[in-house]
Short mmCIF file of C-alpha atoms and ligand atoms in Angstrom, two decimals:
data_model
loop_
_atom_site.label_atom_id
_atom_site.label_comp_id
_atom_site.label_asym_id
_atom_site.label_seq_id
_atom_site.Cartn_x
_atom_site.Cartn_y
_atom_site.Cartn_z
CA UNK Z 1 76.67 104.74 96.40
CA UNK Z 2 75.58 108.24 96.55
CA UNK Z 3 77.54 110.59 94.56
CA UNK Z 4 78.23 112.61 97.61
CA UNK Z 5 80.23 109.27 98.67
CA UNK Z 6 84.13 109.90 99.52
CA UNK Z 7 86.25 106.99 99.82
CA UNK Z 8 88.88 109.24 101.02
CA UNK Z 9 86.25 110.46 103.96
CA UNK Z 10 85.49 106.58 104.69
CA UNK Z 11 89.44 105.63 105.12
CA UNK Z 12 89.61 109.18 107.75
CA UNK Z 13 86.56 107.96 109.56
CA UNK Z 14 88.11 104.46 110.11
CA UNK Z 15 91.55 105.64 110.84
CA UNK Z 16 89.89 108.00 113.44
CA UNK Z 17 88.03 105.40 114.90
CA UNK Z 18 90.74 103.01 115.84
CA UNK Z 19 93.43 106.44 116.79
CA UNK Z 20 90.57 106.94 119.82
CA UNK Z 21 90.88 103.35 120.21
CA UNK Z 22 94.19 104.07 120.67
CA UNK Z 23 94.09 106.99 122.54
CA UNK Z 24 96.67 107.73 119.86
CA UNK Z 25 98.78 111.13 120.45
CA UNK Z 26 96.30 114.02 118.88
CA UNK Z 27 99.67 115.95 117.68
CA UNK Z 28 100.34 112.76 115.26
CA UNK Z 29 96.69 111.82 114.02
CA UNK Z 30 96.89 115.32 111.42
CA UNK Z 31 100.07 114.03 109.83
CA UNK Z 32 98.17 110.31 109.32
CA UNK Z 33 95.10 111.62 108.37
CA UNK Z 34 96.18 113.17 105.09
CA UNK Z 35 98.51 111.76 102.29
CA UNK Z 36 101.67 112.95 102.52
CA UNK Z 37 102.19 113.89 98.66
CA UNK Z 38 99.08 113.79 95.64
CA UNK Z 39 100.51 114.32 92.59
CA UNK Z 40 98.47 115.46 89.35
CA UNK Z 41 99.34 115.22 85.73
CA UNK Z 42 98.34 115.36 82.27
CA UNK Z 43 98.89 112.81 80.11
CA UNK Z 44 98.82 113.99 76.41
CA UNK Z 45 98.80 111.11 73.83
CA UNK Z 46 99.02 111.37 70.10
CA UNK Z 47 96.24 108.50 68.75
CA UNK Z 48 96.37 106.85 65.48
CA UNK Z 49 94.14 108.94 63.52
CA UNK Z 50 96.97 111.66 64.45
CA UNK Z 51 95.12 113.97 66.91
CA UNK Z 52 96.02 114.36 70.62
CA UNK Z 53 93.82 113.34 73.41
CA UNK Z 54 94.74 114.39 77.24
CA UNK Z 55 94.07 112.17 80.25
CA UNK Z 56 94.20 113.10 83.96
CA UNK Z 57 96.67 111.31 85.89
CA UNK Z 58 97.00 110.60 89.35
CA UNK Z 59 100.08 109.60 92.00
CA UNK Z 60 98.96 109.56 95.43
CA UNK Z 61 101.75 108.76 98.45
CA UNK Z 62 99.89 108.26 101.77
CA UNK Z 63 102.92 108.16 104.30
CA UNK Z 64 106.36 107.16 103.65
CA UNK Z 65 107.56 106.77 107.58
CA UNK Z 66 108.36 102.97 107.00
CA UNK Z 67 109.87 102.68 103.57
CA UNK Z 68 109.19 103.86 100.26
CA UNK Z 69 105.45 103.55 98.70
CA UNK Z 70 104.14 101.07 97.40
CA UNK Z 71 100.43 100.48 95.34
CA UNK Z 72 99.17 100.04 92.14
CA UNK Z 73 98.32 101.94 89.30
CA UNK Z 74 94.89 101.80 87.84
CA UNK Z 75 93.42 102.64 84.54
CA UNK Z 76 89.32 103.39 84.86
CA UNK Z 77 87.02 106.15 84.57
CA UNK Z 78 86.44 105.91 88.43
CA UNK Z 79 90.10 107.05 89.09
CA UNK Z 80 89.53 110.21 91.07
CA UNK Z 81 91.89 112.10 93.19
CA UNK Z 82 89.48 111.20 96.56
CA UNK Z 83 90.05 107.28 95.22
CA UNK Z 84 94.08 107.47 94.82
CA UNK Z 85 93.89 109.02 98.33
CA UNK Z 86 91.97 106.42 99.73
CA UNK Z 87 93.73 103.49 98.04
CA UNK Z 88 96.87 105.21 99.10
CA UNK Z 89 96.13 105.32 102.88
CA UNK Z 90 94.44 101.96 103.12
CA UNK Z 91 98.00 100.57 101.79
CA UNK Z 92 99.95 102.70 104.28
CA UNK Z 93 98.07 99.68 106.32
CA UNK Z 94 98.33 96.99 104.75
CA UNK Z 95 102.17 97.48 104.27
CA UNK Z 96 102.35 98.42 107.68
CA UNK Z 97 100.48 95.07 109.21
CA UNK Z 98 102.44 93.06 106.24
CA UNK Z 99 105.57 94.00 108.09
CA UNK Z 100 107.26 95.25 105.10
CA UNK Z 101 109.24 97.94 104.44
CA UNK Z 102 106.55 100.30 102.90
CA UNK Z 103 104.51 102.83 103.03
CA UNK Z 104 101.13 103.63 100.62
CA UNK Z 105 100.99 104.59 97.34
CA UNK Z 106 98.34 104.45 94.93
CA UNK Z 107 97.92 106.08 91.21
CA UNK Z 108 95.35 105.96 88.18
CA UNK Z 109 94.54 107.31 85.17
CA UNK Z 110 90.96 108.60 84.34
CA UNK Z 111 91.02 106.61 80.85
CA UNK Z 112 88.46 104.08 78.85
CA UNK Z 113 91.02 101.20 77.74
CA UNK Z 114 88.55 99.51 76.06
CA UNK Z 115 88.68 102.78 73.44
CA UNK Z 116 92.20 102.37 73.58
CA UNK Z 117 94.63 100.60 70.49
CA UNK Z 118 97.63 98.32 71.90
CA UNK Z 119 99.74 101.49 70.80
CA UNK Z 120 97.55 104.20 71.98
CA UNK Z 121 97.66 101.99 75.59
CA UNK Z 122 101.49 101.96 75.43
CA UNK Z 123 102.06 105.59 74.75
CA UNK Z 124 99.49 106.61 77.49
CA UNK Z 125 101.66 104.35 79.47
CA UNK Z 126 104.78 105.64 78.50
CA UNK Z 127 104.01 109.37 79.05
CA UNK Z 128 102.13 108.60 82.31
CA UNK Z 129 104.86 107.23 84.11
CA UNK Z 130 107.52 109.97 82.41
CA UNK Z 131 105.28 112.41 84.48
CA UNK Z 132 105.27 110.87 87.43
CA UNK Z 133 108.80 109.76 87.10
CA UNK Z 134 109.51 112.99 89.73
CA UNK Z 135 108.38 111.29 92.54
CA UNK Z 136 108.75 107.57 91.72
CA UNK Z 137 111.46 105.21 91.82
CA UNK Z 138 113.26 102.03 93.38
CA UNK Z 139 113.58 103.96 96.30
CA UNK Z 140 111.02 106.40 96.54
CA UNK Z 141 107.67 104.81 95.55
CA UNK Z 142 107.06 101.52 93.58
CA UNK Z 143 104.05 100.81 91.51
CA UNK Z 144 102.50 97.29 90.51
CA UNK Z 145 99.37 96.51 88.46
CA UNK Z 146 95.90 97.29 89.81
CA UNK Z 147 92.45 97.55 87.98
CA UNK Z 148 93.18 97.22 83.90
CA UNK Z 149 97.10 97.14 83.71
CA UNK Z 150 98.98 93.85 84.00
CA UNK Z 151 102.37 92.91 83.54
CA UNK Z 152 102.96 94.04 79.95
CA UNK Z 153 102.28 97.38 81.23
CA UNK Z 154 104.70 97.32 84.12
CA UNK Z 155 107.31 96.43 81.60
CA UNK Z 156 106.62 99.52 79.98
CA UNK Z 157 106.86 101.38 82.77
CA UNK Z 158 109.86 99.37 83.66
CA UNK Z 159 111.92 100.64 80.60
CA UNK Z 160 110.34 103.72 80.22
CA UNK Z 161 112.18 104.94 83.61
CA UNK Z 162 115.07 103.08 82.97
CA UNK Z 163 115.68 104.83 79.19
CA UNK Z 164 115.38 107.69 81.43
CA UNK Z 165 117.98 107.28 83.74
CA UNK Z 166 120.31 105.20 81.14
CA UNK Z 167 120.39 102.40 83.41
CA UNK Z 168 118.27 98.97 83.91
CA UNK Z 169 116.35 99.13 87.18
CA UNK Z 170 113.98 96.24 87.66
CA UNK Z 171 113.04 97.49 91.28
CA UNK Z 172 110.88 100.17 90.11
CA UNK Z 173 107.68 98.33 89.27
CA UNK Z 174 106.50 94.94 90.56
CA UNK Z 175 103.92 92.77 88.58
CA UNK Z 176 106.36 92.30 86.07
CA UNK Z 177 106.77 89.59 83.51
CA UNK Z 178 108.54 86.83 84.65
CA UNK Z 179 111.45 87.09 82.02
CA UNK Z 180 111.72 90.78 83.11
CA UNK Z 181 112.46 90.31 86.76
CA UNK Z 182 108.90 89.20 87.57
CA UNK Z 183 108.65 87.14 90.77
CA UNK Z 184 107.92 83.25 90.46
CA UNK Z 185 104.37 82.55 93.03
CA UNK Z 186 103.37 86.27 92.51
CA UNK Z 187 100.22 84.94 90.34
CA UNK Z 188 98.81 82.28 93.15
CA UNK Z 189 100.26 84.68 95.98
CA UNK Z 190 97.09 86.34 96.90
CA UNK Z 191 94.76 83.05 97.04
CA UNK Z 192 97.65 81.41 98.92
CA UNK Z 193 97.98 83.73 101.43
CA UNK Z 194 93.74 83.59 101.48
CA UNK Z 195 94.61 79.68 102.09
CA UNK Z 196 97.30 80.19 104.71
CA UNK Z 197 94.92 82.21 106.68
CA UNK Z 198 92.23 79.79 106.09
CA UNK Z 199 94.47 76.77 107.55
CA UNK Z 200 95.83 78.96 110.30
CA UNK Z 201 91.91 80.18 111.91
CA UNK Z 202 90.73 76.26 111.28
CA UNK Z 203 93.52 75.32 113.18
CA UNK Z 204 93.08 77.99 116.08
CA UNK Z 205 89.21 77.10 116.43
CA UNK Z 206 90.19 73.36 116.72
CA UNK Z 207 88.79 72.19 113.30
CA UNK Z 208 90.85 70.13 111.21
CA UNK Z 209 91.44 71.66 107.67
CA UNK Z 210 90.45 67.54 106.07
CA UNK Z 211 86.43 68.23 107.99
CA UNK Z 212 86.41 71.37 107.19
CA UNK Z 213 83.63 72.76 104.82
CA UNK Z 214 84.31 75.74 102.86
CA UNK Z 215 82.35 77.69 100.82
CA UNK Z 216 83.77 80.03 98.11
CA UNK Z 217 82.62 83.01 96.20
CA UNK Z 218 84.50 84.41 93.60
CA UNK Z 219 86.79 82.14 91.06
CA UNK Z 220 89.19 84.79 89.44
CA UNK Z 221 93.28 85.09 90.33
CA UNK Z 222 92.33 85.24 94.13
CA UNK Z 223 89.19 82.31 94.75
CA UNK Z 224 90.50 79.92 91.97
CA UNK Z 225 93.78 79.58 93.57
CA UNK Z 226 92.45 80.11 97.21
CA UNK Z 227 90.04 77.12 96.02
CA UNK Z 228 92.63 74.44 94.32
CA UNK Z 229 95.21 75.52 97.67
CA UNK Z 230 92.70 74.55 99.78
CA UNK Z 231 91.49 71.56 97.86
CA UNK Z 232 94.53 70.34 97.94
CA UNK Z 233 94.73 70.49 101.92
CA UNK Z 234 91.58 68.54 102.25
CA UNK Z 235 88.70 70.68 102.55
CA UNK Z 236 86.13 70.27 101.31
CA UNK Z 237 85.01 72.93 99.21
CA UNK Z 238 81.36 72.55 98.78
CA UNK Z 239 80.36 75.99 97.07
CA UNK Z 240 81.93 78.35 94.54
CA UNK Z 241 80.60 81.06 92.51
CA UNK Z 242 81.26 83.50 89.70
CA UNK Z 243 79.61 85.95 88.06
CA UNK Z 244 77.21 83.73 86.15
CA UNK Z 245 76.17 81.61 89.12
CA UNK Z 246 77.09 79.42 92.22
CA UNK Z 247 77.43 76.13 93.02
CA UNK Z 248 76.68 74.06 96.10
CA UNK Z 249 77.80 69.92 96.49
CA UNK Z 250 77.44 68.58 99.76
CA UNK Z 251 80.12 65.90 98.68
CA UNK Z 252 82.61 68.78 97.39
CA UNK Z 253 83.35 70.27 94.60
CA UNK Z 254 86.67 70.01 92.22
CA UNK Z 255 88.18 73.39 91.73
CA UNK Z 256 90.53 71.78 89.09
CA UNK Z 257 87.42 70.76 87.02
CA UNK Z 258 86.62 74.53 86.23
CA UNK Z 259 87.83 77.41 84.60
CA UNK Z 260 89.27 80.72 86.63
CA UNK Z 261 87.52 83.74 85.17
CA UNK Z 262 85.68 82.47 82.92
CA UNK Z 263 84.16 84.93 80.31
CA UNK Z 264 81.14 83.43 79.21
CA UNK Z 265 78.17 81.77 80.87
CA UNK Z 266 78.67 78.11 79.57
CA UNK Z 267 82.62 78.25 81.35
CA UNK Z 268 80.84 79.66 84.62
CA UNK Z 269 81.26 77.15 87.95
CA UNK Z 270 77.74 76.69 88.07
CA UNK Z 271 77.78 75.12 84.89
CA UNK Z 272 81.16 72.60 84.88
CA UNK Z 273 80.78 71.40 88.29
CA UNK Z 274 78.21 69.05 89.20
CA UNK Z 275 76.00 70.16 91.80
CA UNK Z 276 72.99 71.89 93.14
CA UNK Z 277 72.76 75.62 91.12
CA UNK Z 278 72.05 77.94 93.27
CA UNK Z 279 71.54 82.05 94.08
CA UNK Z 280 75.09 83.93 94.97
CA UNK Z 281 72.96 84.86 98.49
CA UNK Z 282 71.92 81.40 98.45
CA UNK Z 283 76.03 80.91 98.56
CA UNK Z 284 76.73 83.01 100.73
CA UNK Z 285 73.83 81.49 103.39
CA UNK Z 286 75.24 78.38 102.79
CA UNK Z 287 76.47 76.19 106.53
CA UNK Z 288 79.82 76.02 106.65
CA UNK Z 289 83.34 76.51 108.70
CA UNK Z 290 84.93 78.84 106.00
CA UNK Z 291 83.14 81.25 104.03
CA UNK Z 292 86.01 83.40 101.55
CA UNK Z 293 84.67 86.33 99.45
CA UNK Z 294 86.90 86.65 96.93
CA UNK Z 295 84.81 88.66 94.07
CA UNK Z 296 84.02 92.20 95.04
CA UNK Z 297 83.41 94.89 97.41
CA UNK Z 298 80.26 95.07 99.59
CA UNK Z 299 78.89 91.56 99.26
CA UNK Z 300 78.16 90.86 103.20
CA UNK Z 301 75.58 93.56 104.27
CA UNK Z 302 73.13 94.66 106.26
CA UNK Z 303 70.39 93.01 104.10
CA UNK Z 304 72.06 89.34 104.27
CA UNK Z 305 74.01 89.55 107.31
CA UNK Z 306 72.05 87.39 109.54
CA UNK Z 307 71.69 84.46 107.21
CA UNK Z 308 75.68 83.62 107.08
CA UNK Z 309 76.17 81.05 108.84
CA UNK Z 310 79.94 80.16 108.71
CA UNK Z 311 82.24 79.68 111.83
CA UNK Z 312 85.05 82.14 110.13
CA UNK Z 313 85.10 84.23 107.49
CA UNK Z 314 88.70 84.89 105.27
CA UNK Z 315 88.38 88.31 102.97
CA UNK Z 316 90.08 87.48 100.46
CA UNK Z 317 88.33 91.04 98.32
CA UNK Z 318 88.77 94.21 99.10
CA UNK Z 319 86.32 95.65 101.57
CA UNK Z 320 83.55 92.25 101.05
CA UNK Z 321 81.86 93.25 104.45
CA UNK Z 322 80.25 96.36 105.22
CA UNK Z 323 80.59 97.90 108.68
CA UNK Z 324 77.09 97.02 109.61
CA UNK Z 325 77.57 93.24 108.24
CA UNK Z 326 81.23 93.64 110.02
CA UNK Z 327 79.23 94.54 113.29
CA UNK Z 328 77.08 91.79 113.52
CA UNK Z 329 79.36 89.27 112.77
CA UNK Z 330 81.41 90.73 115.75
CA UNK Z 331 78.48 90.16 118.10
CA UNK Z 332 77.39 86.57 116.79
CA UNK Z 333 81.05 85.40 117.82
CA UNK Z 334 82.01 85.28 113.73
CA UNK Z 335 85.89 84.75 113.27
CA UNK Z 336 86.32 87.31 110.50
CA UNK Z 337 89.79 87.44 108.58
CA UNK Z 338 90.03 91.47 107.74
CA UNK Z 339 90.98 91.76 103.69
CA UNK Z 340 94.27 93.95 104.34
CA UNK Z 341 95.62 90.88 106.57
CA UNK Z 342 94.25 87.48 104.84
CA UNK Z 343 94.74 89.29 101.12
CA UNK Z 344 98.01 90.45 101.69
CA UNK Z 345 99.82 87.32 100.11
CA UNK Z 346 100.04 89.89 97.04
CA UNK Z 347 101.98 92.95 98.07
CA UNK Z 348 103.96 90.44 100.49
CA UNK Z 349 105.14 88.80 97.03
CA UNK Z 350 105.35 92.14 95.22
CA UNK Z 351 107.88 92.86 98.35
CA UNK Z 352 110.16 90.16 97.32
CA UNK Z 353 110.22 90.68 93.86
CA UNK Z 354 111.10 94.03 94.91
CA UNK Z 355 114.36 92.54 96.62
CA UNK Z 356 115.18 90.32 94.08
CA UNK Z 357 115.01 92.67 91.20
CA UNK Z 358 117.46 95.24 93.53
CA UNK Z 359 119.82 92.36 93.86
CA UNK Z 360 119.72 90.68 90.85
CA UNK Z 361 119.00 87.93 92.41
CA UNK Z 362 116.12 85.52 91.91
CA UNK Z 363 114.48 82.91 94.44
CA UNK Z 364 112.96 79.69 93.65
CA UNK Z 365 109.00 79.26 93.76
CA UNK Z 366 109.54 77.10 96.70
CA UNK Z 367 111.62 80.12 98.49
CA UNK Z 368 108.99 82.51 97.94
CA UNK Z 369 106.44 80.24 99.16
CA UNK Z 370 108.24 79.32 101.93
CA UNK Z 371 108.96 83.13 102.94
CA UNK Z 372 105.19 83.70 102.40
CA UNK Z 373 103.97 81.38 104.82
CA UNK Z 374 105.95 82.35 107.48
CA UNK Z 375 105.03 86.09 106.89
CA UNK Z 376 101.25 85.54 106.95
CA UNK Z 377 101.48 83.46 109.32
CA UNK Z 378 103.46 85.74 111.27
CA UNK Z 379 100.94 88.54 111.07
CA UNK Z 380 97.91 86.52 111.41
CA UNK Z 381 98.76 85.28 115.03
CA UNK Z 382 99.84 88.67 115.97
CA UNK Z 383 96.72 89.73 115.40
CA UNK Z 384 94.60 87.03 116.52
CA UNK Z 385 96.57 87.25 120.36
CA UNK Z 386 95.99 90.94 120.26
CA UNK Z 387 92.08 90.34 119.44
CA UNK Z 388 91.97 87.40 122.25
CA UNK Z 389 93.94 89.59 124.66
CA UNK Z 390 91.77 92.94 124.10
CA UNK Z 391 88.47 91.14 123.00
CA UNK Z 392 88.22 93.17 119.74
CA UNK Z 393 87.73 92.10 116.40
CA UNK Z 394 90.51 90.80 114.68
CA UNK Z 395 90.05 93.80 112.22
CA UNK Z 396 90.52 96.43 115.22
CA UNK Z 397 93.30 94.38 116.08
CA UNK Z 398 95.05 94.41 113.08
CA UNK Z 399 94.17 98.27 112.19
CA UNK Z 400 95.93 98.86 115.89
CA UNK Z 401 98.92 96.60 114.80
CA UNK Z 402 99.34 98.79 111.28
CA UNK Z 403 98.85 102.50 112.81
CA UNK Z 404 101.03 101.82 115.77
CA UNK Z 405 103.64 101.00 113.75
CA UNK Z 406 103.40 104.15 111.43
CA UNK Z 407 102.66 106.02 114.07
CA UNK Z 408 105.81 104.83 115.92
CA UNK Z 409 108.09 105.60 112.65
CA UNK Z 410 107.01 109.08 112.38
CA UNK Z 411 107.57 109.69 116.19
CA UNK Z 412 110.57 108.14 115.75
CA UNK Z 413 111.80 110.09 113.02
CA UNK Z 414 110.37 113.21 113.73
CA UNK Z 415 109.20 116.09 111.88
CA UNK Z 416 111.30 117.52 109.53
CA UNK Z 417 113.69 120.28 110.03
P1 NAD G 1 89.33 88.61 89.02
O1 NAD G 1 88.78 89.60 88.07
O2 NAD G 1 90.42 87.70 88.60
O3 NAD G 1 88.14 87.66 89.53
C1 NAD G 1 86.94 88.12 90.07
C2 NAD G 1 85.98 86.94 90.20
O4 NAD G 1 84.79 87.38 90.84
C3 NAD G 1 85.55 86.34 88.85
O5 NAD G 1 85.44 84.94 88.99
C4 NAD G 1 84.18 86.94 88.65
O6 NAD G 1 83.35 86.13 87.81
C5 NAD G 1 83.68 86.97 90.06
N1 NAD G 1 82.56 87.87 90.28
C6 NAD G 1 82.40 89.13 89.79
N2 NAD G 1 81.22 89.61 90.18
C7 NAD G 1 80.65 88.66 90.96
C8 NAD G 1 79.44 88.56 91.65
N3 NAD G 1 78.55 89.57 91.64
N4 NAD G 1 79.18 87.45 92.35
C9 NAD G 1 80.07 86.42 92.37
N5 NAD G 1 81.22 86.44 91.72
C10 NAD G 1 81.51 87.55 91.02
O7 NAD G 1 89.74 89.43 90.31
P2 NAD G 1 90.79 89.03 91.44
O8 NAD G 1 92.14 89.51 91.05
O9 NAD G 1 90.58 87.59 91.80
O10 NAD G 1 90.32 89.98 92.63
C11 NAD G 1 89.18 89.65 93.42
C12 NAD G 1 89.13 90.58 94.63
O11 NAD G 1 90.34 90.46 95.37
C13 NAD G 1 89.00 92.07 94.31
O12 NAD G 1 88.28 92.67 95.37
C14 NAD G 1 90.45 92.55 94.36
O13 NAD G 1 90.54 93.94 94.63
C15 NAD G 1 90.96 91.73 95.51
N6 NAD G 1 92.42 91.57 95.55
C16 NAD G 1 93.09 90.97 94.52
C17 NAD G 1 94.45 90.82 94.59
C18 NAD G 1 95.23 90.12 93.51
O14 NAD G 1 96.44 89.92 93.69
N7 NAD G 1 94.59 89.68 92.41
C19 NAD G 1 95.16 91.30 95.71
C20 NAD G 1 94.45 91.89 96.77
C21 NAD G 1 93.07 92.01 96.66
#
């Protein structure tokens, strides 16, 4: 990437793009265009050797039209204000196409954790969230985990707002531990939804999930449980990669047999499972009916576009396909699963754990299963009619489904006083 590069400018150019699309109303495109509210703060943090260090912060809330924001908080030292921006506005989407009640929300802090001690981590924590406490909230905005921070970090937060306000309130963070109001299914919920959408397309291009071939690449949270899910229906998954390597078995593959993000190169897939070892392009060229990403951004591209040769492809990572890749696909007649529809098992989870931590009321795995399926499944014929019916992609389909919505909301509500 060039260091002119602005994600923020990317998520604008896309979001005009489908607005002509949509011929949508000129006097509402300014108020979508920009976040709504970016807030800045700075974090001081006394360390153990008794000095203080300061660390930018970042809150970023894209539009609130549909409910209160929602997106995670990341620690890295490629948090930027353009990133939180664009993070924020690409979840104003994906909570709109979801269905849910939210807007976008995204927030970081420009930090090395690695130079970090556990308590060092947990007063950055701490402080962070005291700053932004101003604009977050049950009902205002409600951060989960993103890049570096897990659970034990949302249960900082978690108590760190409620000592504030004297009061227990488990709806103000999601990605929490499970003893702490965290949501039973939230770990598998992103690969499951990946599956769901995988079983749905098979069954809407006439191929039944027990011949289908399905090639995997990535085998962290998302492609390890994406892989057993689908194992489990029948597939055949007959290549999976991680970071070390890749794996292709024309007789399948046993996800259970291997270990999900594995740290070293003896735990990789390409060395537990027995098979053919192989290149990660190799992978991704491999014939097949379902090809998943499920590792990183920008793996389909220009450069190895025209060697995939699966029927559909299922995003289950954030921005896999590049719009030139995306484009080609398009015009070879490739099914392609956008990420902020077939990844959204996730937030959709993070949703109800929401609800159940404002009710005090908690579902069984089953239930939340159960709920997720219908959701995804929900939103993934919506947009596959609307693709059929306007002979678009289902990504312009679903990026029409998630504007029109917001776009309806602020109408709807209009603009304040
Ligand atoms: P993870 O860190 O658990 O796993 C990533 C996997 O990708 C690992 O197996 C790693 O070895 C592999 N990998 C890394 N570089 C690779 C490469 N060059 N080639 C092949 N494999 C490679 O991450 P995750 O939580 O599974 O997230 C994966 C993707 O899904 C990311 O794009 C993330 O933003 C997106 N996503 C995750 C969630 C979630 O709930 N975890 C939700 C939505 C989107």
């Amino acid at each position: 990437m060039s260091k002119e590069y602005s994600a923020f400018k990317q998520a604008q150019q896309e979001f005009d793009k489908v607005a002509d699309m949509m011929q949508l109303d000129k006097s509402y495109r300014s108020v979508l265009r920009e976040p709504s509210r970016s807030l800045l703060v700075n974090v001081p943090v006394r360390m153990d050797d008794g000095s203080i260090k300061t660390f930018a912060g970042y809150r970023c809330q894209h539009n609130t039209a549909c409910g209160p924001a929602k997106g995670g908080i990341r620690y890295s030292e490629d948090v930027s204000l353009d990133e939180v921006k664009a993070l924020a506005m690409w979840m104003t989407w994906k909570c709109s196409l979801a269905g849910i009640p939210f807007g976008g929300g995204k927030g970081g802090v420009y930090v090395d954790v690695k130079k970090l001690s556990e308590g060092e981590l947990e007063r950055l924590s701490r402080r962070y969230f005291a700053e932004i406490q101003v604009i977050v909230g049950p009902d205002k905005d409600i951060p989960a985990p993103d890049m570096n921070t897990d659970s034990r970090i949302m249960a900082w937060f978690m108590d760190t707002y409620s000592m504030n306000i004297g009061k227990t309130a488990l709806g103000v963070v999601t990605g929490k531990p499970i003893s702490l109001g965290g949501s039973l299914g939230r770990d598998s919920a992103t690969g499951r939804g990946v599956e769901i959408s995988t079983i749905n397309l098979l069954g809407k291009q006439g191929i039944d999930p027990k011949n289908a071939d399905v090639v995997i690449q990535g085998f962290g949270n998302v492609g390890a449980w994406a892989a057993k899910l689908l194992y489990d229906d029948g597939c055949k998954i007959i290549g999976l990669s991680d970071v070390y390597g890749a794996v292709y078995n024309p007789d399948g593959l046993n996800p259970y047999d291997a270990i999900e993000r594995a740290m070293k190169p003896e735990d990789s897939v390409s060395n537990l499972l027995p098979g053919k070892k192989i290149t990660n392009n190799e992978l991704l060229a491999l014939e097949c009916d379902v090809l998943a990403p499920c590792a990183l951004q920008n793996q389909l591209t220009a450069k190895n576009a025209k060697s995939v040769k699966a029927k559909i492809i299922v995003e289950g990572a954030n921005g896999p396909t590049t719009p030139e890749a995306d484009k080609h696909f398009v015009e070879k007649g490739i099914l392609v699963a956008p990420d902020f529809l077939a990844n959204a098992g996730g937030v959709i989870v993070s949703y109800f754990e929401w609800i159940q931590g404002l009710a005090f009321l908690f579902w069984t795995e089953r239930e939340v299963n159960n709920k997720l399926s219908a959701l995804m499944n929900q939103n993934i014929d919506k947009v596959y009619v609307l693709a059929e019916e306007r002979n678009i992609s289902m990504r312009d389909a679903a990026y029409i489904f998630a504007i029109q919505r917001v776009a309806d909301a602020t109408r709807l509500r209009g603009i304040y006083p």
